[in-house]
Amino acid sequence: MNDNQGLGLFKLTCFAMGTTLASGVFSMFSDMARNGAGTLAVLIGWAIAGIGMYGLAMCFNRLSVVRPELKSGIFAYAREGFGEYIGFNSAWGYWISAILSQVSFATLLFAALGQFFPVFGDGNNLLSIICASILIWFFTFLVMGGVQEAVTINTVIVIAKIVPIFAFIVLIIFLGAFDFDIFLDNFLGQDTGLSLGKQVLETTYTTVWIFTGIEGAVVISGRAKSTAIAGKATELSFLCLLVLYILISVLSMGVMPRSELAELNNPAMAPLLSSIVGPWGSTLINIGVVISIAGAMFSYTIVTADSAFAPARSGSFPRFLAKENSKKAPVSALLLTSAVVQVLLIIVYFQSSTYQAMYTLATSAIMIPFVLSALYCLKTTVQDSKLGRNHVGFKTWLISVIGTVYGFWMLYATGLDNILISALMFAPGILFYSWSRIQNRQKIFESAADIGAFIVIIAALILSLVMGGRLW
């Protein structure tokens, strides 16, 4: 693909915003309140997430410039930096996270539709699952018409989904709904019984979840005019979204007491706005939720397929997933990922799983790919500094260290229990990995690091199974 054929900055920025601005934005303040976070903890949580995620986004940006030959960064960075099996697990974790994200989007989408049509209930009944399945397969066949064309459609959707979110912010400000006394009453979260440190930790899953997708431009960087443009799109979309998220969180904490915010039904933005302007406010937000989540599901159809397609082209996933149709759409990856989403939707129905449960699993799965990408950025910074190349200065060191520290902060905030549960998602990947290695006539493990990573995953799996009921 030459520079005149790829996706440009505007479309890639909209794509990254489209994959990121999804379900989480409409319920994040309620999720934080439900987990026991007061206003101060939320502000500290955003400060940590803002600095940390910016460092991570800038790591993606830098790597796209200094390692332009590495397409589909999330997978390629881990593989280049730490070996075949560790790179595979980065790709596998990202793919699983994207699949789980699709399922969580579908659940909340039909929960929002349930506000108009009660027959959909909480988004996990039989009719919801049937309709979600139809939508998933519709998007699959739409993307088969060509990825570049699909990204163009996504640009229009992003513009449409931002309108109700801005309306929410403007109405709170100009109708005087923000009460500074309520804001101060919520400030320390004293009614939660949690320490400030614990409250801050409880914001982590939400802040990570609503930034999941920010790497979307990097994931499809192989379809961009250049990997440098993909990095710039990641940075620009991050800064826009951070401002938006902080505004929503802070304003919400001045409208209702924390305990009432915690009790709001999904999507929480709807009943909150309804309390300010009446039923039409709820209708406006629910329409926005439907557009936003449907758009995110469409974007993630591309991301999920490409996150299997790129590793297949590099030999880490079975080669049948690298098949493209005449429109250059990854047809086999699209069909397989949609089939897996379909199976999980059926499981959601029988287990009555919630939106929050699915996004918790999706967030756990994506943390490892994020950490490995940040570590690779730090590794390249050290190497470039020693060799005197790529202009390594203070800013480069700063973003590399911040991205890496934030990556480990995410793992710490996740907690041991959730890390062990993640082993249930990563361990089955060895079957996929072995299939591709045997198919390419390669040794299963090429290094001691690969063997060590396998041992750690299996040990975590065994411990997770032994602890069983306490974890689940």
PDB file of N, CA and C in Angstrom, residues 12-49:
ATOM      1  N   LEU A  12      -8.467   8.221  10.673  1.00  0.00           N
ATOM      2  CA  LEU A  12      -7.895   7.384  11.725  1.00  0.00           C
ATOM      3  C   LEU A  12      -8.208   7.925  13.112  1.00  0.00           C
ATOM      4  N   THR A  13      -8.215   9.254  13.263  1.00  0.00           N
ATOM      5  CA  THR A  13      -8.580   9.850  14.549  1.00  0.00           C
ATOM      6  C   THR A  13     -10.029   9.526  14.880  1.00  0.00           C
ATOM      7  N   CYS A  14     -10.899   9.681  13.911  1.00  0.00           N
ATOM      8  CA  CYS A  14     -12.314   9.331  14.116  1.00  0.00           C
ATOM      9  C   CYS A  14     -12.470   7.844  14.406  1.00  0.00           C
ATOM     10  N   PHE A  15     -11.641   7.024  13.752  1.00  0.00           N
ATOM     11  CA  PHE A  15     -11.726   5.584  14.003  1.00  0.00           C
ATOM     12  C   PHE A  15     -11.333   5.265  15.439  1.00  0.00           C
ATOM     13  N   ALA A  16     -10.222   5.865  15.924  1.00  0.00           N
ATOM     14  CA  ALA A  16      -9.794   5.631  17.306  1.00  0.00           C
ATOM     15  C   ALA A  16     -10.840   6.134  18.286  1.00  0.00           C
ATOM     16  N   MET A  17     -11.446   7.270  18.000  1.00  0.00           N
ATOM     17  CA  MET A  17     -12.511   7.783  18.869  1.00  0.00           C
ATOM     18  C   MET A  17     -13.737   6.883  18.800  1.00  0.00           C
ATOM     19  N   GLY A  18     -14.005   6.351  17.611  1.00  0.00           N
ATOM     20  CA  GLY A  18     -15.155   5.467  17.456  1.00  0.00           C
ATOM     21  C   GLY A  18     -15.017   4.172  18.225  1.00  0.00           C
ATOM     22  N   THR A  19     -13.799   3.608  18.247  1.00  0.00           N
ATOM     23  CA  THR A  19     -13.592   2.374  18.994  1.00  0.00           C
ATOM     24  C   THR A  19     -13.531   2.626  20.493  1.00  0.00           C
ATOM     25  N   THR A  20     -13.223   3.860  20.901  1.00  0.00           N
ATOM     26  CA  THR A  20     -13.078   4.183  22.317  1.00  0.00           C
ATOM     27  C   THR A  20     -14.365   4.742  22.909  1.00  0.00           C
ATOM     28  N   LEU A  21     -15.002   5.645  22.212  1.00  0.00           N
ATOM     29  CA  LEU A  21     -16.210   6.313  22.698  1.00  0.00           C
ATOM     30  C   LEU A  21     -17.394   5.383  22.478  1.00  0.00           C
ATOM     31  N   ALA A  22     -17.620   4.529  23.449  1.00  0.00           N
ATOM     32  CA  ALA A  22     -18.634   3.490  23.273  1.00  0.00           C
ATOM     33  C   ALA A  22     -19.567   3.459  24.470  1.00  0.00           C
ATOM     34  N   SER A  23     -19.689   2.307  25.094  1.00  0.00           N
ATOM     35  CA  SER A  23     -20.662   2.126  26.170  1.00  0.00           C
ATOM     36  C   SER A  23     -20.240   2.776  27.472  1.00  0.00           C
ATOM     37  N   GLY A  24     -18.936   2.763  27.770  1.00  0.00           N
ATOM     38  CA  GLY A  24     -18.458   3.192  29.082  1.00  0.00           C
ATOM     39  C   GLY A  24     -18.772   4.624  29.423  1.00  0.00           C
ATOM     40  N   VAL A  25     -18.740   5.511  28.442  1.00  0.00           N
ATOM     41  CA  VAL A  25     -18.932   6.930  28.705  1.00  0.00           C
ATOM     42  C   VAL A  25     -20.307   7.219  29.302  1.00  0.00           C
ATOM     43  N   PHE A  26     -21.301   6.397  29.019  1.00  0.00           N
ATOM     44  CA  PHE A  26     -22.663   6.652  29.473  1.00  0.00           C
ATOM     45  C   PHE A  26     -22.945   6.148  30.892  1.00  0.00           C
ATOM     46  N   SER A  27     -22.031   5.387  31.452  1.00  0.00           N
ATOM     47  CA  SER A  27     -22.255   4.838  32.794  1.00  0.00           C
ATOM     48  C   SER A  27     -21.057   4.981  33.717  1.00  0.00           C
ATOM     49  N   MET A  28     -19.974   5.622  33.266  1.00  0.00           N
ATOM     50  CA  MET A  28     -18.725   5.608  34.025  1.00  0.00           C
ATOM     51  C   MET A  28     -18.858   6.252  35.396  1.00  0.00           C
ATOM     52  N   PHE A  29     -19.580   7.375  35.491  1.00  0.00           N
ATOM     53  CA  PHE A  29     -19.683   8.046  36.793  1.00  0.00           C
ATOM     54  C   PHE A  29     -20.496   7.209  37.782  1.00  0.00           C
ATOM     55  N   SER A  30     -21.488   6.482  37.283  1.00  0.00           N
ATOM     56  CA  SER A  30     -22.269   5.599  38.149  1.00  0.00           C
ATOM     57  C   SER A  30     -21.453   4.392  38.581  1.00  0.00           C
ATOM     58  N   ASP A  31     -20.650   3.842  37.650  1.00  0.00           N
ATOM     59  CA  ASP A  31     -19.793   2.704  37.987  1.00  0.00           C
ATOM     60  C   ASP A  31     -18.785   3.081  39.066  1.00  0.00           C
ATOM     61  N   MET A  32     -18.187   4.272  38.945  1.00  0.00           N
ATOM     62  CA  MET A  32     -17.229   4.720  39.951  1.00  0.00           C
ATOM     63  C   MET A  32     -17.912   4.911  41.310  1.00  0.00           C
ATOM     64  N   ALA A  33     -19.095   5.524  41.284  1.00  0.00           N
ATOM     65  CA  ALA A  33     -19.838   5.735  42.529  1.00  0.00           C
ATOM     66  C   ALA A  33     -20.244   4.400  43.151  1.00  0.00           C
ATOM     67  N   ARG A  34     -20.653   3.457  42.315  1.00  0.00           N
ATOM     68  CA  ARG A  34     -21.067   2.144  42.801  1.00  0.00           C
ATOM     69  C   ARG A  34     -19.899   1.399  43.440  1.00  0.00           C
ATOM     70  N   ASN A  35     -18.698   1.632  42.936  1.00  0.00           N
ATOM     71  CA  ASN A  35     -17.513   0.985  43.492  1.00  0.00           C
ATOM     72  C   ASN A  35     -16.983   1.697  44.732  1.00  0.00           C
ATOM     73  N   GLY A  36     -17.629   2.821  45.114  1.00  0.00           N
ATOM     74  CA  GLY A  36     -17.265   3.483  46.361  1.00  0.00           C
ATOM     75  C   GLY A  36     -16.368   4.686  46.222  1.00  0.00           C
ATOM     76  N   ALA A  37     -16.237   5.239  45.023  1.00  0.00           N
ATOM     77  CA  ALA A  37     -15.334   6.377  44.814  1.00  0.00           C
ATOM     78  C   ALA A  37     -16.067   7.698  45.011  1.00  0.00           C
ATOM     79  N   GLY A  38     -15.506   8.569  45.871  1.00  0.00           N
ATOM     80  CA  GLY A  38     -16.001   9.923  46.021  1.00  0.00           C
ATOM     81  C   GLY A  38     -15.363  10.829  44.989  1.00  0.00           C
ATOM     82  N   THR A  39     -15.748  12.115  45.025  1.00  0.00           N
ATOM     83  CA  THR A  39     -15.270  13.065  44.025  1.00  0.00           C
ATOM     84  C   THR A  39     -13.749  13.167  44.006  1.00  0.00           C
ATOM     85  N   LEU A  40     -13.129  13.275  45.195  1.00  0.00           N
ATOM     86  CA  LEU A  40     -11.679  13.416  45.259  1.00  0.00           C
ATOM     87  C   LEU A  40     -10.996  12.193  44.648  1.00  0.00           C
ATOM     88  N   ALA A  41     -11.497  11.007  44.968  1.00  0.00           N
ATOM     89  CA  ALA A  41     -10.918   9.782  44.421  1.00  0.00           C
ATOM     90  C   ALA A  41     -11.067   9.745  42.900  1.00  0.00           C
ATOM     91  N   VAL A  42     -12.217  10.219  42.412  1.00  0.00           N
ATOM     92  CA  VAL A  42     -12.444  10.256  40.963  1.00  0.00           C
ATOM     93  C   VAL A  42     -11.450  11.206  40.291  1.00  0.00           C
ATOM     94  N   LEU A  43     -11.246  12.371  40.906  1.00  0.00           N
ATOM     95  CA  LEU A  43     -10.299  13.336  40.347  1.00  0.00           C
ATOM     96  C   LEU A  43      -8.870  12.782  40.346  1.00  0.00           C
ATOM     97  N   ILE A  44      -8.494  12.125  41.452  1.00  0.00           N
ATOM     98  CA  ILE A  44      -7.162  11.521  41.512  1.00  0.00           C
ATOM     99  C   ILE A  44      -7.055  10.390  40.487  1.00  0.00           C
ATOM    100  N   GLY A  45      -8.119   9.600  40.390  1.00  0.00           N
ATOM    101  CA  GLY A  45      -8.136   8.508  39.416  1.00  0.00           C
ATOM    102  C   GLY A  45      -7.964   9.019  38.001  1.00  0.00           C
ATOM    103  N   TRP A  46      -8.616  10.144  37.686  1.00  0.00           N
ATOM    104  CA  TRP A  46      -8.476  10.715  36.352  1.00  0.00           C
ATOM    105  C   TRP A  46      -7.088  11.299  36.133  1.00  0.00           C
ATOM    106  N   ALA A  47      -6.513  11.865  37.204  1.00  0.00           N
ATOM    107  CA  ALA A  47      -5.148  12.397  37.081  1.00  0.00           C
ATOM    108  C   ALA A  47      -4.174  11.266  36.752  1.00  0.00           C
ATOM    109  N   ILE A  48      -4.326  10.142  37.463  1.00  0.00           N
ATOM    110  CA  ILE A  48      -3.460   8.982  37.214  1.00  0.00           C
ATOM    111  C   ILE A  48      -3.702   8.435  35.812  1.00  0.00           C
ATOM    112  N   ALA A  49      -4.986   8.267  35.469  1.00  0.00           N
ATOM    113  CA  ALA A  49      -5.316   7.716  34.147  1.00  0.00           C
ATOM    114  C   ALA A  49      -4.894   8.674  33.032  1.00  0.00           C
TER     115      ALA A  49
END
